[in-house]
mmCIF file of C-alpha atoms and ligand atoms in Angstrom:
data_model
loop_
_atom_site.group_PDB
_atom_site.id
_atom_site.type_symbol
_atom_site.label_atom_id
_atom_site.label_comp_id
_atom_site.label_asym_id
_atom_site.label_seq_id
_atom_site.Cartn_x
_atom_site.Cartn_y
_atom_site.Cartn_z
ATOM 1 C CA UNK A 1 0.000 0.000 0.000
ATOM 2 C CA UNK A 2 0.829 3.485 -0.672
ATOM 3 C CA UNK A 3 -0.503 5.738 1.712
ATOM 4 C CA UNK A 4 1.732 9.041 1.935
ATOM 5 C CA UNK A 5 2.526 10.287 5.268
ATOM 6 C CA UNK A 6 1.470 13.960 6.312
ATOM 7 C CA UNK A 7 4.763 14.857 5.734
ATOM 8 C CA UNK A 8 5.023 13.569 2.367
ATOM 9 C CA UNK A 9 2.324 16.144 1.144
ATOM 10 C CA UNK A 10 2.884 19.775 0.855
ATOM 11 C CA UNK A 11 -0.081 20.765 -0.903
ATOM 12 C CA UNK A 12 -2.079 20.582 2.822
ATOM 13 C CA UNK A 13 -5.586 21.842 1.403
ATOM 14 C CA UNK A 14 -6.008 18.183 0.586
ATOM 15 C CA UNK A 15 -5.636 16.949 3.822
ATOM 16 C CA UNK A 16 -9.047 18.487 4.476
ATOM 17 C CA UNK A 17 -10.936 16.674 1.756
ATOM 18 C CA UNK A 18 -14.228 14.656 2.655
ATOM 19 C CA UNK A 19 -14.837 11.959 0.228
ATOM 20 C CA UNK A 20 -13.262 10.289 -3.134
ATOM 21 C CA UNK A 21 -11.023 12.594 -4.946
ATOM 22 C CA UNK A 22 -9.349 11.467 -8.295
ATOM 23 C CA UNK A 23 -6.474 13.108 -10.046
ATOM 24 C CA UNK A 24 -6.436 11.830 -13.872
ATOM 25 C CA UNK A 25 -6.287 12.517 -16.900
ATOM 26 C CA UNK A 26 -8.690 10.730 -20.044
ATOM 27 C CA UNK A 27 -6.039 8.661 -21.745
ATOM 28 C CA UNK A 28 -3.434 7.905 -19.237
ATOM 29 C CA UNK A 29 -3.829 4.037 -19.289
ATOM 30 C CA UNK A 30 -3.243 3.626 -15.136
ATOM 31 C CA UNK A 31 -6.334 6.602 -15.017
ATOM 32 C CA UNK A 32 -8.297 4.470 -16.521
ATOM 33 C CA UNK A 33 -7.623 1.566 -14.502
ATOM 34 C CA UNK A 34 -9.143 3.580 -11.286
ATOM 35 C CA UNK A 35 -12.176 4.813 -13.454
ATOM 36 C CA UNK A 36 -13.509 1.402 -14.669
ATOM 37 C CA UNK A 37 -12.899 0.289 -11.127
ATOM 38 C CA UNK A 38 -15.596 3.462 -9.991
ATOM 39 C CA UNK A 39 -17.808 2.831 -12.488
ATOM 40 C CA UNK A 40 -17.999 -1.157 -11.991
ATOM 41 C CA UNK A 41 -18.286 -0.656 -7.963
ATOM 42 C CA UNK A 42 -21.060 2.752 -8.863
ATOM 43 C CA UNK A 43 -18.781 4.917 -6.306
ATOM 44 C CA UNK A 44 -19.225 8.801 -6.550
ATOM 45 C CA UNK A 45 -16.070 10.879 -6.556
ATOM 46 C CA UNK A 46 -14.648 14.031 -7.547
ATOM 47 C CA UNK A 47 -12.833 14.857 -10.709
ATOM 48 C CA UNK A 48 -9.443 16.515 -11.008
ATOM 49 C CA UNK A 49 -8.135 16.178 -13.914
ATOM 50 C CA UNK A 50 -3.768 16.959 -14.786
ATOM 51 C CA UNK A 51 -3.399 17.589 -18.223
ATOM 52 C CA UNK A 52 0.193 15.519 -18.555
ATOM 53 C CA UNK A 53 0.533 17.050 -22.120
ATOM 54 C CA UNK A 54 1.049 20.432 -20.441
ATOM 55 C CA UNK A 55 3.115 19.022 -17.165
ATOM 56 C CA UNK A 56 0.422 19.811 -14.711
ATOM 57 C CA UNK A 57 1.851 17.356 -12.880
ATOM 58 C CA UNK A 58 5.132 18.857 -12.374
ATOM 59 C CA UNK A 59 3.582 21.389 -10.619
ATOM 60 C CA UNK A 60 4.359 22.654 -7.217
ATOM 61 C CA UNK A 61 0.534 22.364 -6.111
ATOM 62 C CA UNK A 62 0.389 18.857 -7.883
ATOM 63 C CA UNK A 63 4.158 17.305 -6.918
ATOM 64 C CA UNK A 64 2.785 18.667 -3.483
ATOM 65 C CA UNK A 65 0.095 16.540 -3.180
ATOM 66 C CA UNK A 66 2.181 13.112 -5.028
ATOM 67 C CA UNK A 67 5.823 13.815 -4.991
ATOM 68 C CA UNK A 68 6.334 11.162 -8.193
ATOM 69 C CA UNK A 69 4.255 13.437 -10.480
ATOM 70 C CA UNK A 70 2.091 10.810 -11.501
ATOM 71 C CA UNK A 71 -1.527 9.982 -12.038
ATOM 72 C CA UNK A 72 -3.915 8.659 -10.741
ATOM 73 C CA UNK A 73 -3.332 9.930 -7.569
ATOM 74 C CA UNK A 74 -6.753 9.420 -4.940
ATOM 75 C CA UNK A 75 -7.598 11.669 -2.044
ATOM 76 C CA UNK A 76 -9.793 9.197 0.165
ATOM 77 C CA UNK A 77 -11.313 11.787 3.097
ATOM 78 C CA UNK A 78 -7.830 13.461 3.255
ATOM 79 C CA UNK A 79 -5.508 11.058 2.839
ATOM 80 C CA UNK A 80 -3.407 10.547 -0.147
ATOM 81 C CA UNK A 81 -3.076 7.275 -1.932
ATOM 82 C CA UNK A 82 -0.468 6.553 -4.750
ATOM 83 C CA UNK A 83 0.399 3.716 -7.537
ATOM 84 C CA UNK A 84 -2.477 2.831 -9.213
ATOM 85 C CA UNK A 85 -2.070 -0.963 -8.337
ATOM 86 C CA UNK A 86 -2.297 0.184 -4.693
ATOM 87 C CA UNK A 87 -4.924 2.216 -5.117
ATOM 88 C CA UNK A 88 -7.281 -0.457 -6.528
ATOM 89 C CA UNK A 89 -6.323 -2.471 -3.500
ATOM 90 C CA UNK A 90 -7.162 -0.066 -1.045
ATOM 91 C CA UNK A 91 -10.524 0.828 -2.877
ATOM 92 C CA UNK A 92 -11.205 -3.042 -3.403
ATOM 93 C CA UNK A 93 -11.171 -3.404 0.953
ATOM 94 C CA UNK A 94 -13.081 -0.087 1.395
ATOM 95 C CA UNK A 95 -15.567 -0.958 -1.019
ATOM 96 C CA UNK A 96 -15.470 -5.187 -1.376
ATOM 97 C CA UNK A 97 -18.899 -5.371 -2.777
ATOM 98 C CA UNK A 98 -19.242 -6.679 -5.865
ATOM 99 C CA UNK A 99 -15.537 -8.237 -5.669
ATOM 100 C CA UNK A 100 -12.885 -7.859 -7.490
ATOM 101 C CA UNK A 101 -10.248 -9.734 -5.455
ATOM 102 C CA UNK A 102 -10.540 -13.820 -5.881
ATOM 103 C CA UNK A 103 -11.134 -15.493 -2.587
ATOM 104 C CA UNK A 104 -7.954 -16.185 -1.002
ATOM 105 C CA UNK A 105 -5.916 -15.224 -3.773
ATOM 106 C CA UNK A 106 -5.129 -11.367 -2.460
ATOM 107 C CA UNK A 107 -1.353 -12.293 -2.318
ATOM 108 C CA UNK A 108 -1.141 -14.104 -6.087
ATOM 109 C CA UNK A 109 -2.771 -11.045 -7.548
ATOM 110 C CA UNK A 110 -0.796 -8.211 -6.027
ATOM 111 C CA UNK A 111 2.022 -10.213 -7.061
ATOM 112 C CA UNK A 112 0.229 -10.252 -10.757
ATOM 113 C CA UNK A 113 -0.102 -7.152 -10.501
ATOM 114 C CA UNK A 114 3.380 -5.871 -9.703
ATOM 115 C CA UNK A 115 4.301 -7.659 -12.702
ATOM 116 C CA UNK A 116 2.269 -5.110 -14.770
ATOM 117 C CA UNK A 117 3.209 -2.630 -13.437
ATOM 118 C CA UNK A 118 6.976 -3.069 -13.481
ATOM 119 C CA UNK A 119 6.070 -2.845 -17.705
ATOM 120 C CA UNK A 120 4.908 0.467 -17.505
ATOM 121 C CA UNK A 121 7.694 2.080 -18.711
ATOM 122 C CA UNK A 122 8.546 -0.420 -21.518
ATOM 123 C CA UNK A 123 4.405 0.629 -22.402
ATOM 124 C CA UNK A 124 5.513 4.273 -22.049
ATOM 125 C CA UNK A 125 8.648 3.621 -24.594
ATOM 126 C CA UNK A 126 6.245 1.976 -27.124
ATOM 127 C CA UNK A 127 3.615 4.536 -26.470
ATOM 128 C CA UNK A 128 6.501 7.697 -27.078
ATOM 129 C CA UNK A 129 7.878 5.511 -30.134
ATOM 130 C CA UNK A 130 4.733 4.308 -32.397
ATOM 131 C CA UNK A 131 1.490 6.192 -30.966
ATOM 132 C CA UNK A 132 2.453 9.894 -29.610
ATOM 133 C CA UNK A 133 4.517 12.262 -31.592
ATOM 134 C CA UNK A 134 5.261 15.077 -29.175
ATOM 135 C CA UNK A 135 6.425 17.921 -31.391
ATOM 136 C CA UNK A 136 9.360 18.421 -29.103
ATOM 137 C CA UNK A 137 10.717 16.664 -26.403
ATOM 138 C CA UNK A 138 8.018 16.586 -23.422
ATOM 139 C CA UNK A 139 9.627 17.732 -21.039
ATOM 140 C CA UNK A 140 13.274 19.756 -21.221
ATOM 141 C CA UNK A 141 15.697 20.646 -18.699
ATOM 142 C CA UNK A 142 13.969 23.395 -16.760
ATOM 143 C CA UNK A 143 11.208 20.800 -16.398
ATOM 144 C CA UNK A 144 13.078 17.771 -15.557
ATOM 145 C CA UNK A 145 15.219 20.413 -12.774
ATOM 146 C CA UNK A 146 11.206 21.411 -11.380
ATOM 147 C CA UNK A 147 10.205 17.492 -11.186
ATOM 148 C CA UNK A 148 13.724 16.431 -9.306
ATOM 149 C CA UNK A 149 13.555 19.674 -6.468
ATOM 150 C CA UNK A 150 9.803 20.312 -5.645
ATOM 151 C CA UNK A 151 7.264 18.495 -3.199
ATOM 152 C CA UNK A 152 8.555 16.839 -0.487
ATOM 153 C CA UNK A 153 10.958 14.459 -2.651
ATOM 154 C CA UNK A 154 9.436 11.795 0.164
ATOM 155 C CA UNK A 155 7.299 8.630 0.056
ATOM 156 C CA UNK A 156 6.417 7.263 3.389
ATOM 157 C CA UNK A 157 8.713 9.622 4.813
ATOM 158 C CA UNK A 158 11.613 8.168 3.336
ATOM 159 C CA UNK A 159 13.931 9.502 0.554
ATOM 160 C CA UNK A 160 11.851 8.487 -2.892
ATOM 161 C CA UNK A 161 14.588 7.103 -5.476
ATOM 162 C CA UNK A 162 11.181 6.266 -7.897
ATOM 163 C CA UNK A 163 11.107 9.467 -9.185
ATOM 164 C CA UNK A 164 14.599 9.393 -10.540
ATOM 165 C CA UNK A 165 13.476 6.650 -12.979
ATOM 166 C CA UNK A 166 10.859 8.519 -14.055
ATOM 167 C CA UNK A 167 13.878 11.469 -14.742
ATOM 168 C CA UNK A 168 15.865 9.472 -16.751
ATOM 169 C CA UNK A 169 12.892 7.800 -18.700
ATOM 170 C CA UNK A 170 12.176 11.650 -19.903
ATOM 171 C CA UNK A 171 15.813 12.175 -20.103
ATOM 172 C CA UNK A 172 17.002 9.321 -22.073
ATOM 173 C CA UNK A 173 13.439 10.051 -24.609
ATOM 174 C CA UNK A 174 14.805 13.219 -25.656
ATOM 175 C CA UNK A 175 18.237 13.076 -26.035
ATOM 176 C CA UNK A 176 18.329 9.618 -28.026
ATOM 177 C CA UNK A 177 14.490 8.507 -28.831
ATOM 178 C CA UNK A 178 13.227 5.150 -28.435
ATOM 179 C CA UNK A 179 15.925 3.379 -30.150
ATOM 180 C CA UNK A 180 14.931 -0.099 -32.110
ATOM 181 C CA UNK A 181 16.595 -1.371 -29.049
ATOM 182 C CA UNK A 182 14.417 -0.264 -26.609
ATOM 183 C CA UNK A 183 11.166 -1.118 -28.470
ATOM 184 C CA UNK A 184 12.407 -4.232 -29.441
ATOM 185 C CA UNK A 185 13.212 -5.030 -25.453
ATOM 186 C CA UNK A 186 9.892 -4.211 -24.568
ATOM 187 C CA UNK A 187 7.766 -5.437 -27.458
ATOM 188 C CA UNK A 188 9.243 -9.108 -26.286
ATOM 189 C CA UNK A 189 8.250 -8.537 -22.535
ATOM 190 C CA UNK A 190 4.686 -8.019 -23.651
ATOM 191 C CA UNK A 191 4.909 -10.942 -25.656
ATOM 192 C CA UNK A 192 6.205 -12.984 -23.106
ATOM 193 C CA UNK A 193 3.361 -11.588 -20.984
ATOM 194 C CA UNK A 194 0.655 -12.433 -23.684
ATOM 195 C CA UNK A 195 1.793 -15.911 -24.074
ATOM 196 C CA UNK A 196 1.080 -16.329 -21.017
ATOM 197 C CA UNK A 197 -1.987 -14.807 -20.010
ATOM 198 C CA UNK A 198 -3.613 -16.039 -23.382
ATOM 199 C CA UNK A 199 -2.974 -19.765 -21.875
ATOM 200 C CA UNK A 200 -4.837 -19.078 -19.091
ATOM 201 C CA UNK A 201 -7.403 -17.788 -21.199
ATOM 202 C CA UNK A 202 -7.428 -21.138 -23.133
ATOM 203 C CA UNK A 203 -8.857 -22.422 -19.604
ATOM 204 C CA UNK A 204 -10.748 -20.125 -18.101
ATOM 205 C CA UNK A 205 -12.991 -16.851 -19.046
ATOM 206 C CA UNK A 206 -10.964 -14.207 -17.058
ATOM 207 C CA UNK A 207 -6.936 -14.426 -16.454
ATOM 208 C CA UNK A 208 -7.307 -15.691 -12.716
ATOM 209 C CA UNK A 209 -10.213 -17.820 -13.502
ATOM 210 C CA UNK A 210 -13.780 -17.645 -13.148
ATOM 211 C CA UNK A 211 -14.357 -14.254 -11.859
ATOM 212 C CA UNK A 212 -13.515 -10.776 -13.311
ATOM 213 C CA UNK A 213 -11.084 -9.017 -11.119
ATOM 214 C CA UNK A 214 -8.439 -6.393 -10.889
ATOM 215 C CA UNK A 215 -6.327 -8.507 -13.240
ATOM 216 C CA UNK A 216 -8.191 -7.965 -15.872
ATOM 217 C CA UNK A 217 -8.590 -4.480 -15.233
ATOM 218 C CA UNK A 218 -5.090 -3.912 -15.289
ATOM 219 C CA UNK A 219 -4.228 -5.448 -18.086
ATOM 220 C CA UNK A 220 -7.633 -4.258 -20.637
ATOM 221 C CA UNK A 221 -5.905 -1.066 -20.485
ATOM 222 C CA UNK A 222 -2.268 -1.763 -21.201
ATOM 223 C CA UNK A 223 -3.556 -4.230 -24.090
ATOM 224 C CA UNK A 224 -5.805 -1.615 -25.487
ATOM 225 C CA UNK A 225 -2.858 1.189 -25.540
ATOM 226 C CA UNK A 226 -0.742 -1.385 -27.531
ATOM 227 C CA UNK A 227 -3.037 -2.552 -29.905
ATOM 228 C CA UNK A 228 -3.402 1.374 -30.709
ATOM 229 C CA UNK A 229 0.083 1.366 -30.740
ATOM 230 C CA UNK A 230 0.115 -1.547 -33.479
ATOM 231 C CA UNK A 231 0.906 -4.818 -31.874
ATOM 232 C CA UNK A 232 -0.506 -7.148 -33.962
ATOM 233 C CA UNK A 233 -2.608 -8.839 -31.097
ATOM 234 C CA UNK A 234 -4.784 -10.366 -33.399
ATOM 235 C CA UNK A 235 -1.999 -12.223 -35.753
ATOM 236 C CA UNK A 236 0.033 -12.987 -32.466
ATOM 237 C CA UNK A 237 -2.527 -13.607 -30.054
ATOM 238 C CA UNK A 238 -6.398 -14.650 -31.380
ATOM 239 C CA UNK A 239 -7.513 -15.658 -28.006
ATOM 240 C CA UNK A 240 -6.628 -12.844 -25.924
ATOM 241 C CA UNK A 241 -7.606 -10.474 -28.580
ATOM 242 C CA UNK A 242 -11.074 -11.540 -28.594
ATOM 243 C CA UNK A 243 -11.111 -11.340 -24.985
ATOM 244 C CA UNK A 244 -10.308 -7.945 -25.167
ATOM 245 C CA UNK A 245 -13.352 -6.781 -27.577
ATOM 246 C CA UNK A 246 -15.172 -8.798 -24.982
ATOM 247 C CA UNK A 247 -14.474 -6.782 -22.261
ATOM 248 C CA UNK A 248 -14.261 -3.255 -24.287
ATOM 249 C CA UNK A 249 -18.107 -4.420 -24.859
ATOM 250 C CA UNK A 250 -18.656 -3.879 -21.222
ATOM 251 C CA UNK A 251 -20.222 -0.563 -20.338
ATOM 252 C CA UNK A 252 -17.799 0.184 -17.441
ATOM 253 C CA UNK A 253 -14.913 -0.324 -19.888
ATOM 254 C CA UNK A 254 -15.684 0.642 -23.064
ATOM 255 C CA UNK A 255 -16.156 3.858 -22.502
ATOM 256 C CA UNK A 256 -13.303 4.924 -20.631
ATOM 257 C CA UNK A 257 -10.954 3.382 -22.839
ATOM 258 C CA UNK A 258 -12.135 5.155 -25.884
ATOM 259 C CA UNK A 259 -10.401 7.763 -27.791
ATOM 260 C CA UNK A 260 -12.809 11.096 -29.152
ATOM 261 C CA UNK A 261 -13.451 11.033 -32.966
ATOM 262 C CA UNK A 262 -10.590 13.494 -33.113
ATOM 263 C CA UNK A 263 -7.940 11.731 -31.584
ATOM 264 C CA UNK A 264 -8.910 8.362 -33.352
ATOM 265 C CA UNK A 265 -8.338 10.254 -36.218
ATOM 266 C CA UNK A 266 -5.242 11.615 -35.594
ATOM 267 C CA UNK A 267 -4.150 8.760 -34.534
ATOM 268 C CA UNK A 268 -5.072 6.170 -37.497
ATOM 269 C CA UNK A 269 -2.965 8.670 -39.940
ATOM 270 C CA UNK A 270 -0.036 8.123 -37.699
ATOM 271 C CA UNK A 271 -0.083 4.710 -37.985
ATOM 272 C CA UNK A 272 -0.368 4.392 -41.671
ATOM 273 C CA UNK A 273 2.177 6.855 -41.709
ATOM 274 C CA UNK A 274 4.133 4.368 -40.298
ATOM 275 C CA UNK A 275 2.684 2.151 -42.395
ATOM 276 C CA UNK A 276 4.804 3.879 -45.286
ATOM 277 C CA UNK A 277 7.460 4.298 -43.755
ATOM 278 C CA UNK A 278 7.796 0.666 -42.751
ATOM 279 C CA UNK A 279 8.610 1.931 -39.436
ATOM 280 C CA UNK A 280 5.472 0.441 -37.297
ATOM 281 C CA UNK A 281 5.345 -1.472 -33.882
ATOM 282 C CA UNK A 282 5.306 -5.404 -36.213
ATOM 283 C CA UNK A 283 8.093 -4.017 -39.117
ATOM 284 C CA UNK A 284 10.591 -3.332 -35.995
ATOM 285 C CA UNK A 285 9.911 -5.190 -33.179
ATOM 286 C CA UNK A 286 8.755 -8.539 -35.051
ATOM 287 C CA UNK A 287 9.650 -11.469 -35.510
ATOM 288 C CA UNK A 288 11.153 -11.230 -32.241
HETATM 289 N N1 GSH B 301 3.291 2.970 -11.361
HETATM 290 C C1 GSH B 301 2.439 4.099 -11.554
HETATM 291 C C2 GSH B 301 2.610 4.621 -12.953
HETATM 292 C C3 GSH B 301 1.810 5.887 -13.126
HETATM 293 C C4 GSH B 301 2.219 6.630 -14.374
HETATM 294 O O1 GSH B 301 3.344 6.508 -14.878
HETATM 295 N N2 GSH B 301 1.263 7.411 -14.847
HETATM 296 C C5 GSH B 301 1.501 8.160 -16.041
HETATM 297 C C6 GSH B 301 0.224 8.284 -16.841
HETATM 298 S S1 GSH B 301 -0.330 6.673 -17.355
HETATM 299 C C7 GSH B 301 1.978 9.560 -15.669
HETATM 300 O O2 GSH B 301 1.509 10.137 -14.724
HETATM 301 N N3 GSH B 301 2.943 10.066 -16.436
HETATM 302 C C8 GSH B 301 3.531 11.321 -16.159
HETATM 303 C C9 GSH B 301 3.901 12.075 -17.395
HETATM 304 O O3 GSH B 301 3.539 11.645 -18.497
HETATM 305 O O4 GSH B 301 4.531 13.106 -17.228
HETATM 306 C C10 GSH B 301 0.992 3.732 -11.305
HETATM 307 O O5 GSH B 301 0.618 2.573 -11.537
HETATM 308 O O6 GSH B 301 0.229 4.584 -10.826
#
């Protein structure tokens, strides 16, 4: 669990804060994790959304309220809850109806879901290399210098070293790019990852069996940000791809996972762009 500490948070209006609070942003894939979750479980809470494309997040008031800069960040009656993973967690034991947590297998999922969420920066990489294309680099020096010195630079009232990955992530993306490397490195984790959840799939309707959970949550939204991205889930993986339309049919998923007209849009000409170019997600990272 990650619960900051008091001292963690310098934006202290927040502390005040009766209900469910959610800081997010449409497509960020680990915001939509925590809004299928609300919708699903019919919780109210309060919008605040951090537009990433304009570093909201590396502001003071926001690095003040989650010293990693990241969303979602939830404000549950005043206290501050970060990680998405954890915040599902915490939300699944506040609110267990309708569960999402498999009888007795709490421990086998977190651990599930750490493995996700270690990937998130190999999604990021393919996300910068085949879907966004940032006109300049997203965030330059004077940025990077405002994310490493304000907030607290504390989790849990120790010295955070997370937020230094995040640095070099943003650092390494705009002096060199995702290399063919890098894509290629993280195109075979997910595949890896596929395999594997597509055999359980073989077996059973939902990846830890018979019941929808967090799991699947999770993972809906990383495979539908690659499959915009152009990983040919369909060619590599049949099964898991028709699980996914499956659960994008769902009316607490679908719609939170959907891009507006105008993105779509801009989107599908960047990928036949890439198209041309022979330069998309299955011409560099496949075969493996
Ligand atoms: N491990 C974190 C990852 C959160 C994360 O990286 N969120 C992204 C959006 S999906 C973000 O805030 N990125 C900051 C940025 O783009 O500047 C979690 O699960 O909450």
């Amino acid at each position: 669990m990650v619960k900051l500490l008091k001292e963690d948070i310098r934006t202290k209006e927040v502390l005040d804060w009766k209900g469910l609070h959610l800081f997010h942003m449409p497509l960020s894939s680990c915001s939509q994790k925590l809004r299928i979750f609300l919708n699903i479980k019919g919780l109210e809470w309060q919008s605040h959304v951090i537009n990433l494309l304009k570093n909201e997040n590396l502001t003071p008031y926001f690095l003040g309220i989650n010293p990693r800069g990241l969303v979602p960040t939830l404000v549950d009656n005043g206290d501050v809850h970060i990680e998405s993973n954890d915040i599902l967690v915490h939300l699944e034991n506040r609110f267990p109806e309708i569960p999402l947590i498999p009888s007795g297998k709490a421990t086998h999922l977190k651990d599930l879901l750490k493995d996700e969420d270690d990937l998130h920066l190999d999604l990021r990489a393919l996300s910068f290399r085949f879907l966004f294309t940032p006109p300049a680099p997203p965030k330059n020096n004077s940025d990077l210098e405002s994310y490493a010195n304000t907030g607290s630079g504390t989790v849990g009232g120790v010295k955070d070293t997370h937020i230094d990955r995040e640095i070099n992530f943003w650092k390494e993306l705009s002096l060199h790019g995702i290399t063919d490397q890098i894509a290629r490195n993280a195109a075979k984790k997910f595949f890896t990852k596929f395999t594997e959840i597509e055999t359980q799939l073989m077996n059973s309707p939902y990846i830890m069996g018979d019941d929808f959970s967090l799991l699947d949550i999770a993972w809906v939204v990383y495979i539908e940000r690659l499959l915009l991205a152009g990983y040919p889930l369909k060619r590599l993986h049949p099964r898991l791809y028709n699980w996914q339309e499956e659960q994008r049919a769902r009316p607490e998923v679908g719609p939170e996972i959907a891009l507006p007209a105008d993105m779509a849009d801009i989107l599908k000409e960047r990928q036949q762009a890439l198209v041309e170019q022979k330069q998309t997600l299955e011409d560099i990272c496949f075969p493996l």
